[in-house]
Short mmCIF file of C-alpha atoms in Angstrom, two decimals:
data_model
loop_
_atom_site.label_atom_id
_atom_site.label_comp_id
_atom_site.label_asym_id
_atom_site.label_seq_id
_atom_site.Cartn_x
_atom_site.Cartn_y
_atom_site.Cartn_z
CA MET A 28 67.97 -90.98 218.10
CA ALA A 29 66.70 -91.04 214.51
CA GLY A 30 67.65 -87.36 213.91
CA ARG A 31 71.30 -88.26 214.48
CA VAL A 32 71.17 -91.19 212.03
CA PHE A 33 69.90 -89.07 209.16
CA SER A 34 69.32 -85.44 208.61
CA LEU A 35 65.72 -84.89 207.42
CA SER A 36 66.42 -81.29 206.52
CA ALA A 37 69.23 -82.41 204.20
CA ALA A 38 66.85 -84.89 202.63
CA VAL A 39 64.64 -82.25 201.02
CA THR A 40 65.47 -83.21 197.40
CA PRO A 41 63.40 -84.46 194.51
CA GLY A 42 63.35 -87.90 196.03
CA TRP A 43 62.47 -86.39 199.49
CA LYS A 44 58.78 -87.64 199.63
CA LEU A 45 59.85 -91.16 198.55
CA VAL A 46 62.56 -91.15 201.24
CA MET A 47 60.10 -89.85 203.90
CA SER A 48 57.42 -92.42 203.00
CA ASN A 49 59.81 -95.11 204.46
CA VAL A 50 60.47 -93.35 207.74
CA ASP A 51 58.30 -94.40 210.59
CA ASP A 52 56.26 -92.03 212.75
CA ARG A 53 58.35 -92.48 215.83
CA SER A 54 61.56 -91.67 214.02
CA LEU A 55 59.98 -88.55 212.57
CA VAL A 56 58.93 -87.45 216.12
CA GLU A 57 62.41 -87.96 217.45
CA ALA A 58 63.92 -86.05 214.43
CA CYS A 59 61.44 -83.21 215.11
CA LEU A 60 62.45 -83.15 218.77
CA ASP A 61 66.08 -82.98 217.55
CA GLY A 62 65.14 -79.73 215.78
CA ASP A 63 64.28 -81.06 212.30
CA ALA A 64 60.96 -79.13 211.74
CA ALA A 65 60.50 -80.65 208.29
CA SER A 66 59.78 -84.07 209.80
CA PHE A 67 56.70 -82.68 211.48
CA ASP A 68 55.43 -81.58 208.01
CA VAL A 69 55.68 -85.22 206.98
CA LEU A 70 53.62 -86.28 210.02
CA VAL A 71 51.03 -83.72 209.14
CA GLU A 72 50.76 -84.95 205.50
CA ARG A 73 50.46 -88.51 206.70
CA HIS A 74 47.75 -88.01 209.29
CA ARG A 75 45.87 -84.87 208.14
CA ARG A 76 42.98 -86.79 206.55
CA GLN A 77 42.37 -88.98 209.50
CA VAL A 78 42.44 -85.95 211.88
CA TYR A 79 40.16 -83.86 209.60
CA GLN A 80 37.68 -86.69 209.29
CA VAL A 81 37.35 -87.03 213.02
CA CYS A 82 36.84 -83.33 213.36
CA TYR A 83 34.29 -83.33 210.56
CA ARG A 84 32.37 -86.12 212.29
CA PHE A 85 32.05 -84.09 215.45
CA VAL A 86 31.25 -80.63 214.03
CA GLY A 87 29.51 -81.57 210.77
CA ASN A 88 30.95 -78.80 208.55
CA HIS A 89 34.09 -78.20 206.62
CA ASP A 90 35.18 -74.82 207.99
CA ASP A 91 35.08 -75.84 211.67
CA ALA A 92 36.66 -79.28 210.89
CA SER A 93 39.49 -77.56 209.09
CA ASP A 94 40.07 -75.12 212.05
CA LEU A 95 39.87 -77.91 214.54
CA ALA A 96 42.24 -80.17 212.58
CA GLN A 97 44.75 -77.40 212.51
CA ASP A 98 44.42 -76.91 216.19
CA VAL A 99 44.97 -80.63 216.74
CA PHE A 100 48.31 -80.56 214.94
CA ILE A 101 49.44 -77.41 216.79
CA ARG A 102 48.62 -79.03 220.06
CA ALA A 103 50.39 -82.12 218.97
CA TYR A 104 53.47 -80.10 218.12
CA ARG A 105 53.41 -78.34 221.43
CA SER A 106 53.10 -81.61 223.28
CA LEU A 107 55.39 -83.73 221.16
CA ARG A 108 57.76 -84.28 224.08
CA THR A 109 55.03 -86.04 225.95
CA PHE A 110 54.60 -88.62 223.21
CA LYS A 111 56.36 -91.60 224.66
CA GLY A 112 55.75 -94.06 221.92
CA ARG A 113 53.70 -96.50 224.11
CA SER A 114 50.96 -96.25 221.56
CA ALA A 115 51.14 -95.49 217.82
CA PHE A 116 51.53 -91.88 216.92
CA GLY A 117 48.22 -92.11 215.08
CA THR A 118 46.49 -93.27 218.32
CA TRP A 119 48.04 -90.41 220.20
CA LEU A 120 46.82 -87.95 217.57
CA TYR A 121 43.33 -89.48 217.72
CA ARG A 122 43.37 -88.87 221.47
CA ILE A 123 44.24 -85.18 221.03
CA ALA A 124 41.63 -84.87 218.30
CA VAL A 125 38.87 -86.40 220.32
CA ASN A 126 39.65 -84.20 223.31
CA VAL A 127 39.77 -81.07 221.14
CA CYS A 128 36.50 -81.97 219.47
CA LEU A 129 34.68 -82.83 222.71
CA ASN A 130 35.72 -79.61 224.25
CA ARG A 131 34.60 -77.73 221.20
CA VAL A 132 31.19 -79.32 220.90
CA SER A 133 30.37 -79.16 224.57
CA GLY A 134 27.19 -77.21 224.81
CA ARG A 135 27.26 -76.30 221.10
CA GLN A 136 24.90 -77.47 218.45
CA THR A 137 26.52 -79.21 215.51
CA VAL A 138 25.91 -77.08 212.38
CA THR A 139 25.68 -79.24 209.22
CA GLU A 140 26.55 -77.09 206.29
CA PRO A 141 24.06 -76.63 203.36
CA LEU A 142 24.86 -78.46 200.19
CA ASP A 143 25.75 -75.39 198.20
CA ALA A 144 28.37 -74.42 200.81
CA ARG A 145 30.43 -77.44 200.00
CA GLU A 146 32.59 -76.01 197.27
CA HIS A 147 35.66 -77.68 198.79
CA GLU A 148 34.38 -81.17 197.92
CA ASP A 149 35.51 -83.24 195.10
CA ARG A 150 32.15 -84.18 193.46
CA ALA A 151 33.01 -84.33 189.79
CA HIS A 152 31.09 -87.51 189.07
CA GLU A 153 27.88 -87.09 191.06
CA GLN A 154 24.33 -86.65 189.80
CA PRO A 155 22.56 -83.63 191.42
CA GLU A 156 19.46 -85.57 192.57
CA GLY A 157 21.54 -88.21 194.15
CA ALA A 158 23.57 -85.63 195.97
CA VAL A 159 20.46 -84.00 197.47
CA LEU A 160 19.08 -87.31 198.72
CA ARG A 161 22.51 -88.34 200.05
CA HIS A 162 22.92 -85.09 201.76
CA GLU A 163 19.49 -85.25 203.45
CA ARG A 164 20.07 -88.74 204.78
CA ALA A 165 23.48 -87.82 206.00
CA ALA A 166 22.20 -84.67 207.70
CA THR A 167 19.59 -86.73 209.59
CA VAL A 168 22.08 -89.28 210.73
CA ARG A 169 24.60 -86.62 211.82
CA ALA A 170 21.94 -84.70 213.75
CA ALA A 171 21.07 -87.95 215.60
CA ILE A 172 24.72 -88.76 216.35
CA ALA A 173 25.24 -85.17 217.54
CA ARG A 174 22.63 -85.80 220.15
CA LEU A 175 24.35 -88.84 221.66
CA PRO A 176 26.19 -88.44 224.97
CA LYS A 177 29.89 -87.50 224.52
CA LYS A 178 31.55 -90.89 225.03
CA GLN A 179 28.89 -92.77 222.99
CA ARG A 180 29.40 -90.27 220.20
CA ALA A 181 33.19 -90.54 220.26
CA THR A 182 33.01 -94.37 220.46
CA MET A 183 30.61 -94.51 217.53
CA ILE A 184 32.71 -92.09 215.33
CA LEU A 185 35.89 -94.14 215.99
CA ARG A 186 34.26 -97.56 215.55
CA ILE A 187 31.99 -96.96 212.62
CA TYR A 188 33.72 -94.26 210.60
CA HIS A 189 37.39 -95.06 211.42
CA GLU A 190 36.91 -98.73 211.87
CA LEU A 191 39.16 -98.79 214.87
CA PRO A 192 39.26 -101.94 217.07
CA HIS A 193 37.72 -101.63 220.53
CA GLU A 194 41.17 -101.98 222.06
CA GLN A 195 42.48 -98.89 220.28
CA ILE A 196 39.33 -96.93 221.03
CA ALA A 197 39.78 -97.87 224.73
CA ALA A 198 43.39 -96.53 224.53
CA ILE A 199 42.16 -93.24 222.88
CA LEU A 200 39.35 -92.64 225.38
CA GLY A 201 41.22 -93.89 228.42
CA SER A 202 38.56 -96.56 229.09
CA SER A 203 38.39 -100.37 229.27
CA VAL A 204 37.41 -102.48 226.32
CA GLY A 205 34.28 -103.50 228.09
CA ALA A 206 33.29 -99.87 228.72
CA VAL A 207 33.93 -99.12 225.04
CA LYS A 208 31.64 -102.03 223.97
CA ALA A 209 28.97 -100.96 226.40
CA ASN A 210 29.17 -97.34 225.10
CA PHE A 211 28.90 -98.68 221.58
CA PHE A 212 25.88 -100.82 222.38
CA HIS A 213 24.11 -97.84 223.96
CA ALA A 214 25.23 -95.53 221.09
CA LEU A 215 23.55 -97.86 218.54
CA ALA A 216 20.42 -98.39 220.62
CA ASN A 217 20.05 -94.59 221.10
CA LEU A 218 20.78 -93.88 217.46
CA LYS A 219 18.03 -96.30 216.47
CA LYS A 220 15.63 -94.45 218.74
CA LEU A 221 16.62 -90.97 217.46
CA LEU A 222 16.29 -92.03 213.85
CA GLN A 223 12.90 -93.48 214.48
CA GLU A 224 11.89 -90.20 216.15
CA SER A 225 13.02 -88.26 213.09
CA GLY A 226 10.98 -90.61 210.84
CA ARG A 227 13.83 -92.71 209.36
CA MET B 24 27.28 -118.46 229.62
CA THR B 25 24.84 -121.08 228.14
CA SER B 26 23.35 -120.81 224.69
CA SER B 27 19.90 -120.42 226.24
CA THR B 28 20.56 -117.11 228.15
CA HIS B 29 19.90 -113.83 226.37
CA LEU B 30 22.78 -111.87 225.00
CA ARG B 31 24.46 -109.31 227.19
CA ASP B 32 25.04 -105.74 225.84
CA VAL B 33 28.68 -106.45 224.94
CA GLU B 34 27.66 -109.63 223.21
CA PHE B 35 25.29 -107.74 220.97
CA VAL B 36 28.31 -105.61 219.96
CA ASP B 37 30.28 -108.84 219.25
CA PHE B 38 27.30 -109.92 217.19
CA VAL B 39 27.24 -106.87 214.97
CA ASP B 40 31.08 -107.03 214.71
CA GLY B 41 30.73 -110.61 213.60
CA THR B 42 32.93 -111.90 216.44
CA LEU B 43 30.25 -113.66 218.63
CA PRO B 44 31.00 -117.36 219.20
CA THR B 45 28.90 -119.71 217.09
CA ALA B 46 26.91 -121.13 220.00
CA ARG B 47 25.74 -117.62 220.90
CA VAL B 48 25.00 -116.79 217.30
CA GLN B 49 22.74 -119.80 217.33
CA HIS B 50 20.91 -118.34 220.30
CA VAL B 51 20.28 -115.12 218.33
CA ALA B 52 18.79 -117.31 215.56
CA ASP B 53 16.54 -119.18 218.07
CA CYS B 54 15.53 -116.35 220.32
CA LEU B 55 12.98 -113.83 219.07
CA SER B 56 13.80 -110.99 221.40
CA CYS B 57 17.58 -111.26 220.95
CA ARG B 58 17.08 -111.51 217.22
CA ALA B 59 14.87 -108.40 217.15
CA ARG B 60 17.40 -106.47 219.23
CA ALA B 61 20.36 -107.57 217.06
CA GLU B 62 18.46 -106.53 213.92
CA GLU B 63 17.74 -103.11 215.42
CA LEU B 64 21.35 -102.57 216.24
CA SER B 65 22.54 -103.80 212.84
CA ALA B 66 20.06 -101.46 211.13
CA ALA B 67 21.31 -98.44 213.20
CA MET B 68 24.82 -99.37 212.29
CA THR B 69 23.99 -99.62 208.58
CA ALA B 70 22.23 -96.21 208.68
CA ALA B 71 25.24 -94.63 210.30
CA ALA B 72 27.80 -96.24 208.12
CA GLY B 73 26.16 -94.94 204.94
CA ASP B 74 27.27 -91.39 205.72
CA ASP B 75 30.58 -90.46 204.13
CA VAL B 76 32.72 -87.49 205.03
CA PRO B 77 32.97 -85.42 201.89
CA GLU B 78 36.49 -85.57 200.55
CA PRO B 79 38.14 -82.14 200.31
CA SER B 80 39.94 -81.20 197.19
CA SER B 81 43.71 -81.60 196.76
CA VAL B 82 44.03 -77.74 196.80
CA PHE B 83 42.49 -77.79 200.28
CA TRP B 84 45.03 -80.30 201.49
CA GLU B 85 47.93 -78.29 200.15
CA GLN B 86 46.71 -75.18 201.84
CA PHE B 87 45.97 -76.98 205.07
CA SER B 88 49.57 -78.28 205.16
CA VAL B 89 50.87 -74.87 204.53
CA ARG B 90 48.75 -73.33 207.28
CA VAL B 91 49.82 -75.89 209.80
CA GLN B 92 53.49 -75.46 208.78
CA GLN B 93 53.31 -71.66 209.23
CA ALA B 94 51.46 -72.05 212.60
CA VAL B 95 54.06 -74.52 213.88
CA ARG B 96 57.04 -72.36 212.66
CA ASN B 97 55.49 -69.43 214.51
CA GLU B 98 55.38 -71.48 217.71
CA PRO B 99 57.79 -70.08 220.34
CA GLU B 100 60.86 -72.15 221.15
CA ARG B 101 59.81 -74.47 223.95
CA LEU B 102 63.22 -75.86 224.81
CA GLY B 103 64.20 -73.82 227.85
CA TRP B 104 67.07 -74.55 230.06
CA VAL B 105 65.09 -76.77 232.41
CA TRP B 106 63.99 -78.96 229.49
CA GLN B 107 67.67 -79.24 228.22
CA LEU B 108 68.77 -80.04 231.85
CA LEU B 109 66.15 -82.78 232.09
CA GLN B 110 66.80 -84.52 228.86
CA PRO B 111 66.63 -87.26 227.67
CA ALA B 112 64.11 -88.72 230.13
CA GLY B 113 61.50 -86.15 229.17
CA VAL B 114 58.30 -85.86 231.11
CA ARG B 115 59.19 -88.27 233.90
CA TRP B 116 62.02 -85.87 234.70
CA THR B 117 59.59 -82.96 234.41
CA ALA B 118 57.40 -84.56 236.95
CA LEU B 119 60.41 -85.24 239.14
CA ALA B 120 61.53 -81.54 238.85
CA ALA B 121 58.09 -80.26 239.48
CA ALA B 122 57.59 -82.61 242.45
CA ALA B 123 60.91 -81.53 243.88
CA ALA B 124 59.97 -77.86 243.42
CA LEU B 125 56.54 -78.31 245.09
CA ILE B 126 57.90 -80.31 248.01
CA LEU B 127 60.85 -77.93 248.51
CA ALA B 128 58.59 -74.95 248.39
CA ALA B 129 56.37 -76.53 251.01
CA ALA B 130 59.33 -77.45 253.20
CA LEU B 131 61.37 -74.27 252.91
CA TRP B 132 58.82 -71.50 252.54
CA ARG B 133 59.29 -69.01 255.31
CA PRO B 134 57.35 -65.94 254.38
CA ALA B 135 58.89 -62.63 255.26
CA SER B 136 57.51 -61.12 258.48
CA VAL B 137 55.21 -58.19 258.12
CA ALA B 138 53.98 -56.56 261.27
CA VAL B 139 50.16 -56.70 261.39
CA PRO B 140 48.35 -55.10 264.31
CA PRO B 141 46.15 -57.54 266.16
CA ALA B 142 42.54 -57.37 265.17
CA PRO B 143 40.20 -56.14 267.83
CA GLN B 144 38.36 -59.12 269.43
CA PRO B 145 34.69 -58.90 270.11
CA GLN B 146 34.05 -58.78 273.81
CA SER B 147 31.42 -61.50 273.75
CA ALA B 148 33.86 -63.97 272.00
CA ALA B 149 36.64 -63.41 274.55
CA VAL B 150 37.43 -66.50 276.54
CA PRO B 151 40.41 -66.34 278.87
CA GLY B 152 43.35 -68.41 277.62
CA SER B 153 41.81 -69.08 274.20
CA GLN B 154 42.72 -65.89 272.35
CA PRO B 155 43.95 -66.61 268.86
CA ASP B 156 47.63 -65.98 268.42
CA VAL B 157 47.56 -63.31 265.79
CA THR B 158 51.19 -62.83 264.78
CA ALA B 159 53.01 -61.77 261.68
CA ASP B 160 53.37 -65.51 260.68
CA ASP B 161 49.71 -65.58 259.76
CA ASP B 162 50.26 -63.20 256.91
CA THR B 163 51.36 -65.94 254.49
CA PHE B 164 51.24 -63.61 251.48
CA GLY B 165 53.25 -60.92 253.12
CA ASP B 166 56.29 -60.73 250.83
CA ILE B 167 55.96 -63.60 248.40
CA GLU B 168 58.25 -62.19 245.75
CA SER B 169 61.29 -62.30 247.96
CA ASP B 170 60.69 -65.88 249.09
CA GLU B 171 63.26 -68.44 247.78
CA GLY B 172 60.85 -71.37 247.71
CA TRP B 173 58.36 -69.45 245.61
CA ALA B 174 61.17 -68.25 243.31
CA LEU B 175 62.11 -71.86 242.71
CA VAL B 176 58.50 -72.83 241.82
CA ARG B 177 58.17 -69.71 239.63
CA THR B 178 61.39 -70.58 237.79
CA PHE B 179 60.10 -74.07 236.97
CA ALA B 180 56.68 -72.80 235.97
CA ASP B 181 58.17 -70.30 233.54
CA GLU B 182 60.14 -73.06 231.79
CA LEU B 183 57.46 -75.70 231.43
CA ALA B 184 54.80 -75.97 228.66
CA PRO B 185 51.24 -76.23 230.11
CA ASP B 186 50.54 -79.39 227.94
CA ALA B 187 53.61 -81.08 229.33
CA ILE B 188 52.60 -80.24 232.95
CA ASP B 189 49.12 -81.67 232.29
CA ALA B 190 50.59 -84.80 230.73
CA ALA B 191 52.89 -85.28 233.71
CA GLY B 192 49.85 -85.18 235.95
CA VAL B 193 51.10 -82.15 237.81
CA SER B 194 48.27 -80.01 239.07
CA ALA B 195 47.25 -77.87 242.00
CA ARG B 196 44.80 -80.61 243.23
CA PRO B 197 45.50 -81.78 246.70
CA GLY B 198 47.73 -84.92 246.65
CA SER B 199 49.04 -84.40 243.09
CA ALA B 200 52.66 -84.14 244.23
CA GLU B 201 52.29 -87.30 246.22
CA GLY B 202 50.77 -88.94 243.16
CA ILE B 203 53.81 -88.01 241.07
CA ALA B 204 56.20 -89.31 243.77
CA LEU B 205 54.36 -92.63 243.83
CA ARG B 206 54.67 -92.97 240.05
CA MET B 207 58.46 -92.48 240.16
CA SER B 208 60.96 -95.18 239.70
CA ASP B 209 63.28 -96.21 242.48
CA SER B 210 66.18 -94.23 240.92
CA GLU B 211 63.97 -91.16 240.40
CA ARG B 212 62.91 -91.30 244.00
CA ARG B 213 66.54 -91.60 245.13
CA ALA B 214 67.38 -88.62 243.00
CA LEU B 215 64.47 -86.62 244.41
CA ALA B 216 65.51 -87.62 248.00
CA GLN B 217 69.09 -86.55 247.25
CA LEU B 218 67.87 -83.15 245.88
CA LEU B 219 65.80 -82.54 248.93
CA GLU B 220 68.55 -83.52 251.28
CA ASP B 221 71.04 -81.29 249.59
CA GLU B 222 68.70 -78.39 249.64
CA ILE B 223 67.73 -78.89 253.34
CA LYS B 224 71.44 -79.01 254.23
CA ARG B 225 72.09 -75.89 252.23
CA GLN B 226 69.21 -74.15 254.00
CA ARG B 227 70.50 -75.17 257.42
CA ARG B 228 74.04 -73.88 256.59
CA THR B 229 72.52 -70.64 255.57
CA GLU B 230 70.50 -70.37 258.68
CA ALA B 231 73.46 -71.28 260.93
CA SER B 232 75.75 -68.69 259.34
CA SER B 233 73.21 -65.88 259.54
#
C-alpha cells in the first residue's frame, strides 16, 4: 500500500505540492484509505476543474455547478473503498459526476445565469460587445442541449466538451461503444433540429 | 459494407470524428444524401463546440478546495469493525458478508410465537377441510427485535455505508443475494459455505441443548 511506503501527512512541507504532483491517483486513494486525509485534498485539486465543468454543462450556472461539484467529491470520498482501480480515478469521478448531475437535472429546467451574474469569471481581456454575443450564442446552444434526452446529453457533454474517447464514455455511462456512438449520432441530429427551431 | 451503401448512424459519428475508412469517406463525397447528413451533423458539432465553460477565478478554486476539505473532514468515520474485519478485499468481502447475513437470516429466522386468536371465518366461505391454518407462525412480525437472524442483519446494516452497499450490488430486490453469490470467486463461495455450515451447526447445538 502506498500509504505505508510514504507518509503523505509528513510530506506537508514547502516542497509538498511538487512531491504530490508526482504521485499517481491510485496511490493517493490508497493513502487516503490508510487514513491520510491530505491525499484526498490533492485528488480534489487535481480533478476539481474537470468535475466542475461537467456539472456546469448540466446545470448551466456557476452556483449550482459549484454545489454539485462539491457533492461529487463528498460522494467520492464516502465511496472511496469501492474504487477498485479497474478504471482511472478520473473516469470513476466522471461516473459519479454524471450520476449526480442526471439526478439533479431530472425534471428540472436548466437555468442559464444572466451575464451580469458571472462575477466569478476571469474575463479581464474581453470586449463587452463580444461578451454579449458570445453569451447569447452559448445560451441558445445550452438550452438546446438541455432539451436532449439524458443519455444523449451526457454523451454529448463528455464527447464534445471533455473530448473523451467513445470507449471511456461507454465505461462512464455503463454502455457499449456502439450505444455511445448511436447516442452521439442522435444527440447531434436532435441538436441540429433544436437549433433550427430556435432560429440558429 | 460496400462503398455504395449509405452510411450507418455510427459511421456518421466516425465521419465527424475523422476516423471513417477512406473508402467510406469517398462514398460521402459521392452521395448527396450522405453528404448533406454529414454536413448537418458537423454543423451541429461546430455550434456546440463553440460554447466554452467560463473559467472561475483562482479565488473560487481556493475556496472550493477549502469547502470540500471541511466537508470531508466533517464526514463521520466510516471504518467500523465490520470494515476492519473484511479488509483488505473491500467490497467483494462486503458483498460476501451481506450475502451471508441475508442467507443466514432467511435460513435461521424463527419469529417468536405470539398468540393470535383465529379470525372469524365468514360462513359462506367455509368449506369443510379447507380452513386456513391460522396459527401464531403466521405473525411474522411478532417479536422481530428479539430474533437472532434479524439482529445479525441489523448489525451488518449499521456498519455498512449505503454507497458501498449499492456498489456491491446488494439490494432488497428479489434475487439480489443470489446475484452476489454468483459473482463470488470459488474461494469466496467456499468461505460463505463454511460460514453457513458453522452457523447451522451452532444453531442445531443450541436447539438440541434447549
